[in-house]
Coordinates of C-alpha atoms and ligand atoms in Angstrom, one line a residue:
X90 CA 9.6 -80.2 -8.3
X91 CA 8.8 -82.4 -6.0
X92 CA 12.2 -81.3 -4.3
X93 CA 10.6 -77.7 -4.0
X94 CA 7.4 -78.7 -2.7
X95 CA 9.2 -80.6 0.3
X96 CA 10.5 -77.7 1.2
X97 CA 7.7 -75.6 1.0
X98 CA 5.7 -78.2 3.0
X99 CA 8.7 -78.3 5.5
X100 CA 8.4 -74.3 5.8
X101 CA 4.7 -74.7 6.7
X102 CA 4.5 -78.0 8.6
X103 CA 3.4 -76.0 11.7
X104 CA 0.0 -74.9 10.3
X105 CA -0.7 -78.0 8.3
X106 CA -3.5 -80.9 8.9
X107 CA -4.7 -83.6 6.9
X108 CA -6.8 -81.5 4.2
X109 CA -5.7 -81.9 0.7
X110 CA -3.6 -78.9 1.0
X111 CA -0.7 -78.9 -1.8
X112 CA 1.4 -76.0 -1.8
X113 CA 2.7 -74.4 -5.4
X114 CA 6.2 -75.0 -6.4
X115 CA 9.0 -72.8 -5.4
X116 CA 11.6 -71.5 -7.9
X117 CA 13.9 -70.8 -4.8
X118 CA 13.8 -71.3 -1.0
X119 CA 10.5 -70.1 0.2
X120 CA 9.9 -67.2 2.3
X121 CA 8.5 -67.9 5.7
X122 CA 5.4 -66.2 5.7
X123 CA 4.0 -67.9 2.3
X124 CA 0.5 -69.4 2.9
X125 CA -0.1 -72.8 1.7
X126 CA -3.0 -73.2 -1.4
X127 CA -5.6 -75.4 -1.0
X128 CA -5.6 -77.9 -4.1
X129 CA -9.0 -79.9 -3.7
X130 CA -12.1 -79.5 -6.0
X131 CA -14.0 -77.8 -3.6
X132 CA -11.1 -75.1 -3.1
X133 CA -11.3 -74.2 -7.2
X134 CA -12.7 -70.8 -7.0
X135 CA -14.9 -69.8 -9.9
X136 CA -14.8 -66.3 -9.1
X137 CA -10.7 -65.8 -10.4
X138 CA -9.3 -66.1 -13.2
X139 CA -6.0 -66.9 -11.3
X140 CA -3.8 -70.5 -11.9
X141 CA -1.8 -70.5 -8.8
X142 CA -0.9 -73.7 -9.4
X143 CA 1.5 -72.5 -12.3
X144 CA 2.5 -69.5 -10.8
X145 CA 0.9 -67.6 -7.6
X146 CA 1.3 -64.1 -6.0
X147 CA 3.0 -64.5 -2.9
X148 CA 3.3 -60.4 -3.0
X149 CA 1.9 -57.1 -3.6
X150 CA 4.0 -54.0 -3.5
X151 CA 2.0 -50.9 -4.8
X152 CA 3.1 -47.3 -5.4
X153 CA -0.3 -45.2 -6.4
X154 CA -1.0 -41.6 -6.5
X155 CA -4.4 -40.5 -5.9
X156 CA -5.7 -38.6 -8.0
X157 CA -9.2 -36.7 -6.6
X158 CA -9.8 -34.3 -9.8
X159 CA -10.0 -37.7 -12.3
X160 CA -11.0 -40.0 -9.9
X161 CA -8.2 -42.6 -10.5
X162 CA -5.1 -44.4 -8.9
X163 CA -2.3 -44.2 -11.3
X164 CA 1.1 -46.1 -10.6
X165 CA 2.5 -49.4 -10.5
X166 CA 1.4 -53.0 -8.4
X167 CA 4.9 -55.0 -8.4
X168 CA 4.2 -58.5 -7.7
X169 CA 6.1 -61.4 -6.3
X170 CA 5.9 -64.7 -8.0
X171 CA 6.4 -68.1 -7.3
X172 CA 6.6 -70.5 -9.9
X173 CA 8.8 -73.2 -11.3
X174 CA 7.5 -74.0 -14.5
X175 CA 9.5 -73.6 -17.6
X176 CA 8.4 -70.6 -19.1
X177 CA 5.1 -69.9 -17.2
X178 CA 2.3 -67.8 -17.6
X179 CA 1.4 -65.6 -14.8
X180 CA -2.5 -64.9 -14.8
X181 CA -4.1 -62.0 -12.7
X182 CA -7.3 -60.6 -12.0
X183 CA -8.0 -57.3 -13.4
X184 CA -11.2 -55.1 -13.9
X185 CA -11.6 -51.6 -15.8
X186 CA -7.7 -51.0 -15.3
X187 CA -6.1 -49.3 -18.0
X188 CA -2.7 -51.5 -18.2
X189 CA 0.4 -49.4 -19.3
X190 CA 3.4 -51.6 -19.3
X191 CA 4.2 -54.9 -17.4
X192 CA 8.1 -55.4 -17.0
X193 CA 10.4 -57.5 -15.4
X194 CA 12.6 -56.7 -12.4
X195 CA 15.3 -55.2 -15.0
X196 CA 12.8 -52.9 -16.7
X197 CA 12.3 -55.2 -19.7
X198 CA 9.1 -55.4 -21.2
X199 CA 7.2 -58.7 -20.6
X200 CA 4.7 -59.8 -23.5
X201 CA 0.9 -59.6 -22.1
X202 CA -2.6 -60.2 -23.1
X203 CA -5.7 -58.6 -21.4
X204 CA -8.5 -61.0 -22.4
X205 CA -12.0 -59.3 -23.4
X206 CA -13.9 -58.7 -20.0
X207 CA -16.8 -60.2 -18.3
X208 CA -19.0 -57.8 -16.8
X209 CA -18.7 -59.6 -13.1
X210 CA -15.4 -60.8 -13.3
X211 CA -13.5 -58.4 -15.4
X212 CA -10.7 -59.3 -17.5
X213 CA -8.1 -61.7 -17.1
X214 CA -4.2 -60.6 -17.8
X215 CA -2.2 -63.3 -18.7
X216 CA 1.6 -62.6 -18.5
X217 CA 4.8 -64.4 -20.2
X218 CA 7.0 -64.6 -16.8
X219 CA 10.0 -66.4 -19.0
X220 CA 12.5 -66.0 -16.1
X221 CA 11.2 -63.1 -14.0
X222 CA 9.7 -64.0 -10.7
X223 CA 9.3 -60.2 -9.8
X224 CA 6.5 -58.4 -12.4
X225 CA 5.6 -54.5 -12.5
X226 CA 2.6 -53.8 -13.8
X227 CA 2.1 -49.9 -14.6
X228 CA -1.6 -49.1 -14.6
X229 CA -4.7 -46.7 -14.0
X230 CA -8.0 -47.5 -12.3
X231 CA -11.1 -46.1 -13.8
X232 CA -13.3 -43.4 -12.3
X233 CA -15.7 -46.4 -12.2
X234 CA -13.7 -48.7 -10.4
X235 CA -16.1 -50.8 -8.3
X236 CA -14.0 -51.0 -5.3
X237 CA -13.3 -47.4 -5.1
X238 CA -16.0 -44.7 -3.9
X239 CA -15.0 -41.4 -4.7
X240 CA -17.1 -38.6 -2.6
X241 CA -17.1 -35.2 -3.2
X242 CA -16.8 -32.8 -0.1
X243 CA -20.3 -32.0 -0.1
X244 CA -20.7 -36.4 0.7
X245 CA -18.5 -35.8 3.6
X246 CA -19.7 -34.4 7.4
X247 CA -16.9 -31.6 6.8
X248 CA -17.9 -30.5 3.5
X249 CA -14.2 -29.1 2.9
X250 CA -11.8 -32.0 1.5
X251 CA -13.0 -35.0 -1.0
X252 CA -12.8 -38.3 0.2
X253 CA -11.9 -42.2 -0.9
X254 CA -12.8 -45.3 0.4
X255 CA -12.5 -48.9 -0.9
X256 CA -14.4 -51.8 -0.7
X257 CA -12.4 -55.0 -1.5
X258 CA -15.2 -57.8 -0.8
X259 CA -15.9 -60.0 -2.4
X260 CA -14.5 -59.5 -5.6
X261 CA -13.6 -56.1 -6.3
X262 CA -10.4 -55.3 -5.3
X263 CA -9.2 -56.2 -8.8
X264 CA -10.6 -52.9 -9.8
X265 CA -7.8 -51.2 -8.1
X266 CA -5.0 -53.8 -7.6
X267 CA -4.3 -56.3 -10.7
X268 CA -3.4 -59.2 -8.6
X269 CA -4.6 -62.6 -8.2
X270 CA -7.7 -61.9 -6.5
X271 CA -9.3 -65.3 -4.7
X272 CA -9.2 -65.4 -0.7
X273 CA -7.8 -69.0 -1.3
X274 CA -4.6 -66.9 -3.0
X275 CA -3.0 -65.0 0.5
X276 CA -0.7 -62.4 -0.6
X277 CA 1.7 -60.1 2.0
X278 CA 1.4 -56.4 0.9
X279 CA 3.3 -53.0 0.8
X280 CA 1.9 -49.8 -0.2
X281 CA 3.3 -46.4 -0.8
X282 CA 0.5 -43.8 -1.7
X283 CA 0.6 -40.4 -2.7
X284 CA -2.6 -38.0 -1.6
X285 CA -3.1 -34.0 -1.2
X286 CA -1.3 -32.8 1.4
X287 CA -4.6 -32.1 3.4
X288 CA -5.7 -35.3 3.8
X289 CA -4.6 -38.6 5.8
X290 CA -4.2 -41.8 4.4
X291 CA -5.2 -45.2 6.3
X292 CA -4.6 -48.6 5.4
X293 CA -5.7 -52.2 6.4
X294 CA -1.7 -52.6 7.4
X295 CA 1.0 -51.5 9.7
X296 CA 2.0 -47.7 9.0
X297 CA 5.4 -47.9 8.6
X298 CA 6.9 -44.2 8.0
X299 CA 5.5 -40.9 8.8
X300 CA 4.0 -39.2 6.0
X301 CA 6.5 -37.3 3.9
X302 CA 5.9 -34.1 2.4
X303 CA 6.3 -33.9 -1.2
X304 CA 6.6 -31.0 -3.6
X305 CA 3.3 -29.5 -5.5
X306 CA 0.9 -29.7 -2.4
X307 CA 1.1 -33.8 -1.8
X308 CA 2.0 -36.0 1.0
X309 CA 3.4 -39.5 0.5
X310 CA 2.5 -42.8 3.3
X311 CA 3.6 -45.6 3.6
X312 CA 2.5 -49.0 4.9
X313 CA 2.7 -52.8 4.8
X314 CA 1.2 -55.9 5.8
X315 CA 3.4 -58.6 7.2
X316 CA 0.9 -61.2 7.0
X317 CA -0.3 -63.0 4.2
X318 CA -4.2 -61.9 4.0
X319 CA -6.5 -62.4 1.3
X320 CA -6.4 -60.0 -1.5
X321 CA -10.2 -58.6 -0.5
X322 CA -8.6 -57.4 2.6
X323 CA -6.2 -54.7 1.1
X324 CA -8.1 -51.8 2.0
X325 CA -7.9 -48.1 1.9
X326 CA -9.3 -44.7 2.9
X327 CA -8.4 -41.0 2.2
X328 CA -9.8 -38.3 3.7
X329 CA -9.7 -35.5 6.3
X330 CA -9.4 -37.8 9.1
X331 CA -9.2 -37.1 12.6
X332 CA -7.9 -40.0 15.3
X333 CA -8.7 -40.7 18.9
X334 CA -7.1 -43.4 21.1
X335 CA -9.4 -46.1 23.1
X336 CA -7.1 -48.0 24.9
X337 CA -3.5 -49.3 24.8
X338 CA -4.0 -50.7 21.5
X339 CA -7.5 -49.2 20.2
X340 CA -8.3 -46.6 18.6
X341 CA -11.1 -44.4 16.1
X342 CA -10.2 -42.4 13.1
X343 CA -13.2 -40.6 11.5
X344 CA -13.9 -36.9 10.3
X345 CA -13.0 -34.4 12.9
X346 CA -16.4 -32.9 13.5
X347 CA -17.8 -36.5 14.5
X348 CA -14.7 -37.6 16.3
X349 CA -15.9 -37.2 19.8
X350 CA -19.0 -38.8 19.2
X351 CA -17.4 -41.8 18.0
X352 CA -15.2 -42.5 20.3
X353 CA -17.9 -42.4 22.8
X354 CA -19.6 -44.7 21.6
X355 CA -16.9 -47.0 21.1
X356 CA -15.7 -46.6 24.4
X357 CA -15.7 -50.5 25.3
X358 CA -13.7 -51.7 22.4
X359 CA -10.4 -52.6 24.3
X360 CA -12.7 -54.3 26.7
X361 CA -14.1 -56.0 23.8
X362 CA -10.8 -57.2 22.7
X363 CA -9.7 -58.7 25.6
X364 CA -12.7 -60.7 25.8
X365 CA -12.4 -62.1 22.7
X366 CA -9.0 -63.2 23.4
X367 CA -9.9 -64.7 26.5
X368 CA -12.3 -66.9 24.5
X369 CA -10.1 -67.9 21.5
X370 CA -6.3 -66.8 21.8
X371 CA -4.4 -63.7 21.1
X372 CA -5.2 -61.0 19.1
X373 CA -2.3 -61.6 16.5
X374 CA -2.5 -58.3 14.3
X375 CA -0.7 -55.8 16.5
X376 CA -3.7 -52.5 16.6
X377 CA -7.6 -53.0 16.4
X378 CA -8.5 -49.4 15.2
X379 CA -11.8 -48.5 13.6
X380 CA -12.6 -46.0 10.9
X381 CA -15.5 -44.6 11.2
X382 CA -16.7 -44.0 7.1
X383 CA -19.2 -41.1 5.8
X384 CA -23.1 -42.3 5.3
X385 CA -22.3 -44.1 2.0
X386 CA -20.6 -47.1 2.9
X387 CA -22.9 -49.8 1.9
X388 CA -22.2 -52.7 4.5
X389 CA -22.2 -51.9 8.2
X390 CA -18.6 -53.0 8.6
X391 CA -16.0 -54.5 6.9
X392 CA -13.4 -56.6 8.6
X393 CA -10.3 -55.3 7.2
X394 CA -7.5 -56.4 9.3
X395 CA -5.8 -53.8 11.8
X396 CA -8.5 -51.3 11.0
X397 CA -12.3 -52.2 10.9
X398 CA -14.3 -50.2 8.6
X399 CA -17.7 -49.2 9.9
X400 CA -20.9 -47.5 8.8
X401 CA -21.6 -44.3 10.9
X402 CA -25.2 -45.6 11.5
X403 CA -23.8 -47.5 14.3
X404 CA -23.3 -44.1 16.0
X405 CA -26.7 -44.5 17.7
X406 CA -25.7 -41.9 20.8
X407 CA -26.6 -44.6 22.7
X408 CA -24.2 -47.7 22.5
X409 CA -26.6 -49.8 21.5
X410 CA -25.5 -51.0 18.3
X411 CA -21.9 -51.7 19.2
X412 CA -22.4 -55.5 18.3
X413 CA -21.1 -54.8 14.8
X414 CA -18.0 -54.0 16.2
X415 CA -17.9 -57.5 18.0
X416 CA -18.6 -58.9 14.6
X417 CA -16.0 -57.2 12.7
X418 CA -13.5 -58.0 15.6
X419 CA -14.1 -61.4 15.9
X420 CA -13.4 -61.6 12.1
X421 CA -9.8 -60.9 13.2
X422 CA -10.0 -64.8 13.9
X423 CA -12.6 -65.9 11.7
X424 CA -12.3 -64.5 8.4
X425 CA -9.1 -62.9 8.3
X426 CA -6.8 -65.4 10.3
X427 CA -8.8 -68.8 8.6
X428 CA -10.2 -67.2 5.3
X429 CA -12.6 -68.9 3.3
X430 CA -11.1 -70.4 0.7
X431 CA -14.0 -69.3 -2.1
X432 CA -16.9 -67.4 -1.9
X433 CA -19.0 -71.0 -2.0
X434 CA -17.8 -71.6 1.6
X435 CA -18.5 -67.8 2.7
X436 CA -20.4 -69.0 5.9
X437 CA -16.9 -70.0 7.1
X438 CA -16.0 -66.4 7.5
X439 CA -19.7 -65.4 8.7
X440 CA -21.3 -68.0 10.5
X441 CA -18.3 -68.5 12.5
X442 CA -18.0 -64.5 13.1
X443 CA -21.7 -64.2 14.2
X444 CA -21.1 -66.5 16.7
X445 CA -18.1 -65.6 17.8
X446 CA -19.7 -62.1 17.9
X447 CA -22.7 -63.2 20.3
X448 CA -19.7 -64.6 22.5
X449 CA -18.1 -61.5 23.0
X450 CA -21.2 -60.0 23.6
X451 CA -22.1 -62.0 26.1
X452 CA -18.5 -61.9 28.0
X453 CA -19.0 -58.0 28.0
X454 CA -22.8 -57.5 28.3
X455 CA -24.3 -60.4 30.1
X456 CA -26.0 -63.5 28.5
X457 CA -29.5 -61.6 28.2
X458 CA -28.2 -59.2 25.8
X459 CA -26.3 -61.6 24.0
X460 CA -29.4 -64.0 24.2
X461 CA -31.9 -60.8 22.4
X462 CA -29.5 -60.2 19.8
X463 CA -29.4 -63.9 18.9
X464 CA -33.1 -64.7 19.3
X465 CA -33.5 -61.3 17.1
X466 CA -30.9 -63.1 14.4
X467 CA -32.9 -66.3 14.4
X468 CA -36.4 -64.2 13.4
X469 CA -34.0 -62.8 10.5
X470 CA -32.7 -66.6 9.3
X471 CA -36.9 -67.8 9.6
X472 CA -37.5 -64.5 7.2
X473 CA -34.6 -65.3 4.9
X474 CA -35.3 -69.0 4.3
X475 CA -39.2 -67.8 3.9
X476 CA -38.0 -65.2 1.4
X477 CA -35.8 -67.7 -0.6
X478 CA -38.9 -70.2 -0.9
X479 CA -38.7 -73.3 -2.6
X480 CA -37.0 -71.5 -6.1
X481 CA -34.4 -70.7 -4.5
X482 CA -34.3 -73.6 -1.5
X483 CA -30.7 -74.4 -2.6
X484 CA -29.3 -70.6 -1.4
X485 CA -30.0 -71.9 1.9
X486 CA -27.6 -74.5 2.4
X487 CA -24.2 -73.8 4.0
X488 CA -22.5 -74.4 0.9
X489 CA -23.2 -72.7 -1.8
X490 CA -22.9 -73.3 -5.6
X491 CA -22.0 -69.9 -7.0
X492 CA -20.7 -71.0 -10.6
X493 CA -21.8 -68.2 -13.3
X494 CA -23.3 -66.2 -10.1
X495 CA -22.3 -63.0 -8.5
X496 CA -20.5 -64.1 -5.0
X497 CA -23.2 -61.4 -3.3
X498 CA -26.0 -63.8 -4.1
X499 CA -24.1 -65.9 -1.4
X500 CA -24.2 -62.6 1.5
X501 CA -27.3 -63.8 3.1
X502 CA -28.6 -64.3 6.7
X503 CA -28.1 -68.4 5.7
X504 CA -24.2 -67.6 6.0
X505 CA -24.6 -65.6 9.1
X506 CA -27.2 -67.0 11.1
X507 CA -28.0 -70.6 10.1
X508 CA -23.8 -70.4 10.4
X509 CA -23.7 -69.3 13.9
X510 CA -26.5 -71.9 15.3
X511 CA -24.6 -74.7 13.4
X512 CA -21.8 -74.0 15.8
X513 CA -24.0 -73.0 18.6
X514 CA -25.9 -76.4 18.0
X515 CA -22.3 -78.3 18.3
X516 CA -21.6 -76.1 21.4
X517 CA -24.6 -77.0 23.1
X518 CA -24.3 -80.8 22.0
X519 CA -20.7 -81.1 23.7
X520 CA -20.5 -78.5 26.3
X521 CA -19.1 -75.3 26.0
X522 CA -15.9 -75.9 27.5
X523 CA -14.9 -79.0 25.1
X524 CA -16.1 -76.7 22.1
X525 CA -14.3 -73.9 23.4
X526 CA -11.2 -75.7 23.7
X527 CA -11.6 -77.2 19.9
X528 CA -12.4 -73.8 18.4
X529 CA -9.6 -72.1 20.1
X530 CA -7.2 -74.7 18.6
X531 CA -8.7 -75.0 15.4
X532 CA -7.8 -71.1 14.8
X533 CA -4.1 -72.0 15.7
X534 CA -3.8 -74.8 13.3
X535 CA -5.3 -72.9 10.5
X536 CA -4.1 -69.5 11.3
X537 CA -3.2 -67.5 8.0
X538 CA -4.1 -69.9 5.8
X539 CA -7.5 -70.8 3.3
X540 CA -10.1 -73.3 4.5
X541 CA -13.8 -75.1 3.0
X542 CA -16.2 -76.7 4.2
X543 CA -14.8 -79.8 3.7
X544 CA -11.7 -79.2 5.6
X545 CA -13.7 -77.9 8.5
X546 CA -15.7 -81.0 8.8
X547 CA -12.8 -83.1 8.6
X548 CA -10.8 -81.1 11.1
X549 CA -13.6 -81.2 13.4
X550 CA -14.0 -85.2 13.0
X551 CA -10.3 -85.6 13.7
X552 CA -10.6 -83.2 16.7
X553 CA -14.0 -83.1 18.2
X554 CA -16.1 -86.3 17.1
X555 CA -13.0 -88.7 17.1
X556 CA -15.2 -91.8 15.6
X557 CA -17.9 -91.2 18.5
X558 CA -21.0 -92.8 16.4
X559 CA -23.3 -91.3 18.7
X560 CA -21.9 -87.8 18.6
X561 CA -21.8 -88.0 15.0
X562 CA -25.4 -88.7 14.4
X563 CA -26.7 -86.4 17.1
X564 CA -24.4 -83.5 15.1
X565 CA -26.0 -84.4 11.4
X566 CA -22.8 -82.3 10.4
X567 CA -23.6 -83.1 6.6
X568 CA -27.0 -82.4 6.8
X569 CA -26.2 -78.8 8.3
X570 CA -23.4 -78.0 5.9
X571 CA -25.0 -79.4 2.6
X572 CA -28.4 -79.8 3.2
X573 CA -31.2 -77.2 2.8
X574 CA -33.4 -75.4 5.4
X575 CA -32.8 -75.8 9.4
X576 CA -32.2 -79.3 10.6
X577 CA -34.2 -80.5 13.5
X578 CA -31.5 -80.2 16.3
X579 CA -30.7 -76.6 15.7
X580 CA -30.6 -74.7 19.0
X581 CA -32.8 -71.8 19.2
X582 CA -31.7 -69.3 21.8
X583 CA -34.7 -68.1 23.7
X584 CA -34.6 -64.6 25.4
X585 CA -37.0 -63.8 28.5
X586 CA -36.9 -60.3 27.8
X587 CA -38.3 -60.4 24.5
X588 CA -40.9 -62.6 25.4
X589 CA -42.3 -60.6 27.4
X590 CA -42.4 -58.3 24.3
X591 CA -43.9 -60.7 22.4
X592 CA -46.9 -60.9 24.5
X593 CA -47.1 -57.3 24.4
X594 CA -47.5 -57.2 20.6
X595 CA -49.7 -60.2 20.8
X596 CA -51.9 -58.1 22.7
X597 CA -51.7 -54.9 20.8
X598 CA -54.7 -55.0 18.9
X599 CA -56.8 -55.1 22.2
X600 CA -55.0 -53.5 24.6
X601 CA -52.7 -51.1 21.9
X602 CA -49.4 -49.2 23.5
X603 CA -48.5 -46.8 26.2
X604 CA -45.7 -44.3 25.8
X605 CA -44.5 -45.0 29.7
X606 CA -43.9 -49.0 29.2
X607 CA -41.9 -48.5 25.8
X608 CA -39.8 -45.5 27.2
X609 CA -37.9 -48.6 28.8
X610 CA -37.3 -50.6 26.2
X611 CA -34.0 -51.2 24.9
X612 CA -33.2 -51.3 21.1
X613 CA -33.4 -55.4 20.7
X614 CA -37.0 -54.9 22.2
X615 CA -37.9 -52.2 19.9
X616 CA -37.0 -54.0 17.3
X617 CA -38.6 -57.0 18.3
X618 CA -42.1 -55.2 19.0
X619 CA -42.2 -53.4 15.8
X620 CA -41.5 -56.8 13.9
X621 CA -44.1 -58.8 16.3
X622 CA -47.0 -56.5 15.5
X623 CA -49.5 -57.4 13.0
X624 CA -48.4 -56.9 9.7
X625 CA -51.7 -55.3 8.8
X626 CA -52.7 -52.2 10.9
X627 CA -55.0 -48.8 10.2
X628 CA -53.6 -45.9 10.3
X629 CA -54.4 -44.8 13.5
X630 CA -52.9 -47.7 14.7
X631 CA -49.7 -47.2 13.2
X632 CA -50.0 -43.7 14.4
X633 CA -50.3 -44.6 18.2
X634 CA -47.1 -46.9 17.8
X635 CA -45.3 -43.9 16.0
X636 CA -46.2 -41.5 19.0
X637 CA -45.8 -44.2 22.3
X638 CA -42.3 -44.9 20.8
X639 CA -41.3 -41.6 19.6
X640 CA -40.8 -43.2 16.1
X641 CA -40.7 -39.9 13.8
X642 CA -37.2 -38.5 15.6
X643 CA -36.0 -42.3 16.5
X644 CA -32.8 -42.0 14.8
X645 CA -31.4 -45.6 15.7
X646 CA -31.2 -47.0 12.5
X647 CA -32.3 -50.5 13.4
X648 CA -35.4 -49.1 15.1
X649 CA -35.8 -46.7 12.5
X650 CA -35.3 -49.5 9.8
X651 CA -38.0 -51.7 11.6
X652 CA -40.9 -49.2 11.6
X653 CA -40.0 -47.7 8.0
X654 CA -40.2 -51.4 6.9
X655 CA -43.8 -51.8 8.9
X656 CA -45.0 -48.4 7.8
X657 CA -44.3 -49.3 3.9
X658 CA -46.5 -52.5 4.3
X659 CA -49.1 -50.3 5.4
X660 CA -49.0 -47.9 3.0
X661 CA -48.7 -45.2 5.6
X662 CA -48.2 -41.8 4.5
X663 CA -46.9 -39.9 7.2
X664 CA -43.8 -42.1 7.7
X665 CA -43.0 -41.0 3.8
X666 CA -40.7 -37.7 4.8
X667 CA -38.9 -40.1 7.6
X668 CA -38.3 -43.3 4.8
X669 CA -37.1 -40.4 2.0
X670 CA -34.7 -38.7 4.8
X671 CA -33.4 -42.5 6.0
X672 CA -33.1 -43.5 2.3
X673 CA -31.0 -40.5 1.7
X674 CA -28.7 -39.8 4.3
X675 CA -27.1 -43.1 4.5
X676 CA -26.7 -45.9 1.7
X677 CA -26.1 -49.3 3.9
X678 CA -27.4 -52.3 1.8
X679 CA -28.7 -54.1 4.8
X680 CA -31.2 -51.3 5.2
X681 CA -31.5 -49.5 1.4
X682 CA -32.4 -52.8 -0.5
X683 CA -35.0 -53.9 1.9
X684 CA -37.0 -51.1 2.2
X685 CA -36.3 -50.3 -1.9
X686 CA -38.4 -54.2 -2.5
X687 CA -40.8 -53.2 0.2
X688 CA -42.1 -50.4 -1.7
X689 CA -42.0 -52.1 -4.9
X690 CA -44.1 -54.3 -3.3
X691 CA -47.1 -51.7 -3.0
X692 CA -48.4 -51.5 -6.1
X693 CA -48.4 -47.5 -8.0
X694 CA -48.1 -46.0 -4.3
X695 CA -44.8 -48.2 -3.9
X696 CA -43.1 -48.1 -7.2
X697 CA -43.5 -44.1 -7.6
X698 CA -42.2 -43.5 -4.3
X699 CA -39.1 -45.9 -4.9
X700 CA -38.5 -44.7 -8.5
X701 CA -39.0 -40.8 -7.0
X702 CA -36.7 -41.5 -4.0
X703 CA -34.2 -43.7 -5.9
X704 CA -33.2 -41.3 -8.6
X705 CA -32.0 -38.6 -5.8
X706 CA -30.2 -41.2 -3.4
X707 CA -28.7 -43.7 -6.3
X708 CA -25.4 -40.4 -7.0
X709 CA -24.9 -40.8 -3.5
X710 CA -24.8 -44.9 -2.6
X711 CA -21.7 -47.2 -3.2
X712 CA -21.5 -49.4 -6.2
X713 CA -22.6 -52.6 -4.1
X714 CA -25.6 -50.6 -2.9
X715 CA -26.4 -49.4 -6.8
X716 CA -26.0 -52.8 -8.4
X717 CA -28.0 -54.3 -5.6
X718 CA -30.9 -52.1 -6.0
X719 CA -30.7 -51.6 -9.7
X720 CA -32.0 -55.1 -9.9
X721 CA -34.8 -54.1 -7.7
X722 CA -35.8 -50.5 -8.9
X723 CA -35.1 -50.6 -12.6
X724 CA -36.3 -47.6 -13.8
X725 CA -34.2 -45.3 -11.6
X726 CA -31.7 -46.6 -13.1
X727 CA -31.7 -45.3 -16.4
X728 CA -29.7 -42.1 -17.3
X729 CA -28.2 -41.8 -14.1
Ligands
LIG952 ZN1 -19.2 -60.1 8.8

């Protein structure tokens, strides 16, 4: 046992530093691309049944057929397992899977037990391995698999073909892949996928063969990911997709009728990759492509490796919302390369990425643009801290306690913006040059490994603070990570361009707004103006704002959201058709959830609107969005 540990340690020593890392034991010489596990208490994942120190999955090979009539994926997952225990049990995470057989690589049945299901975590699948180190699970997904959204042709832009996409983060991959579904247990993967011949299969890996025509109107597609990744990053989409190149190693997939608009919007992607590399080191994933999804995609973007999934709400027509691309691209370092070991440290993914996103935006579009974005985020953070209030003050910590809770509870602006503000505060304390050199080395040191808050702080103290007591005191690191609220040394980036807008908003009740001035404002300025207006306005004041800013026909999703947020707070009836259209036309949770909360706070007027709109919009939303809105608009959930 000890020898085996030494072997693995030797194989991965290059990437290891002080933290209490101890990989699991091996039954044979380890492959080079097996990532280490963290074994400290702080790396214990309360959202996975896996016991990786007894037996861990190192590779997943999928062989699945997508059945668009039954809304299921059917086939096998063949898992490579590392263990040196005598007669070990392999524990996998599953959710709503119909398990048919479990066999070793000789085709012999293995004994297994599927435990009773927990509504959030799903059901543990415990397999008695004996000598087997490769296990094949034959299974079928449920039509209601939480990770998979099956769209009818009517729910697509082209209206001719159905569509499927997956969303694995945080703990949904287990509803379509039986594996150890914990971000701390990295796995390489490969996949063979069969789908109707008219459709294109894309995945978050490298396509390793041309699609093969099969009898019966099917085509077969093959992908692989050679780097060990967290299971939430295994992703698939199948639909009528076109592709347009954006640069030497970048491109965009989307439905053919949307391709030209998407490519036009994303023209700067290649520049962004170059900017990111110049900041924090080479891009390690080969290609960087984007998939622009149909409107029901629940997030702004999802950083699936090699293939960012993005909401169509970023296609504003004026390239004003491309910071989202900078964000997802930044995840190729923070999140995908160095990954939170558990969801309690989600800020290690999102705070780092929000910070890095802003640095990319600064490099590509200049400091004033980056300052506007950072200043707007600061507002969002203040709102989040206020909304969480004294009751949920614990959730203003970066390192969260999510035991017994949905990891989605931790997906607030605390992880994103407080996290980014923490890193910005370190930057301004030690100076940009020193900080950038540290961060670049940090990504190298921890590439393809999990990380915890404690691990990051240890690394920071070892390589940046270096026992400088005055610096340690100035940074106040533990207060940032383990304390509530915002520490006193927090750096607030102020945008001069937004300060002018603040003055205009403050003068609004006296001076009103003129169309001539509003027409020159960019998206950030428009959003800021709407957010800084007095929260209580009369109908005629709102009508004046709507007219001056063309808000009835505004299609920029961020501006539209800010306007509807204000309009609902004033029960402004003329905005209701716009609201209804917006909530029925996309399912991005960032917009959908707050607007339903706004409505529910407006007495019978808002409640009846919320119930009516949700009843019609809910079937088009993803399970992630439905899961959140159901808690806010309970009546509409019944009978859907
Ligand atoms: Zn992110």
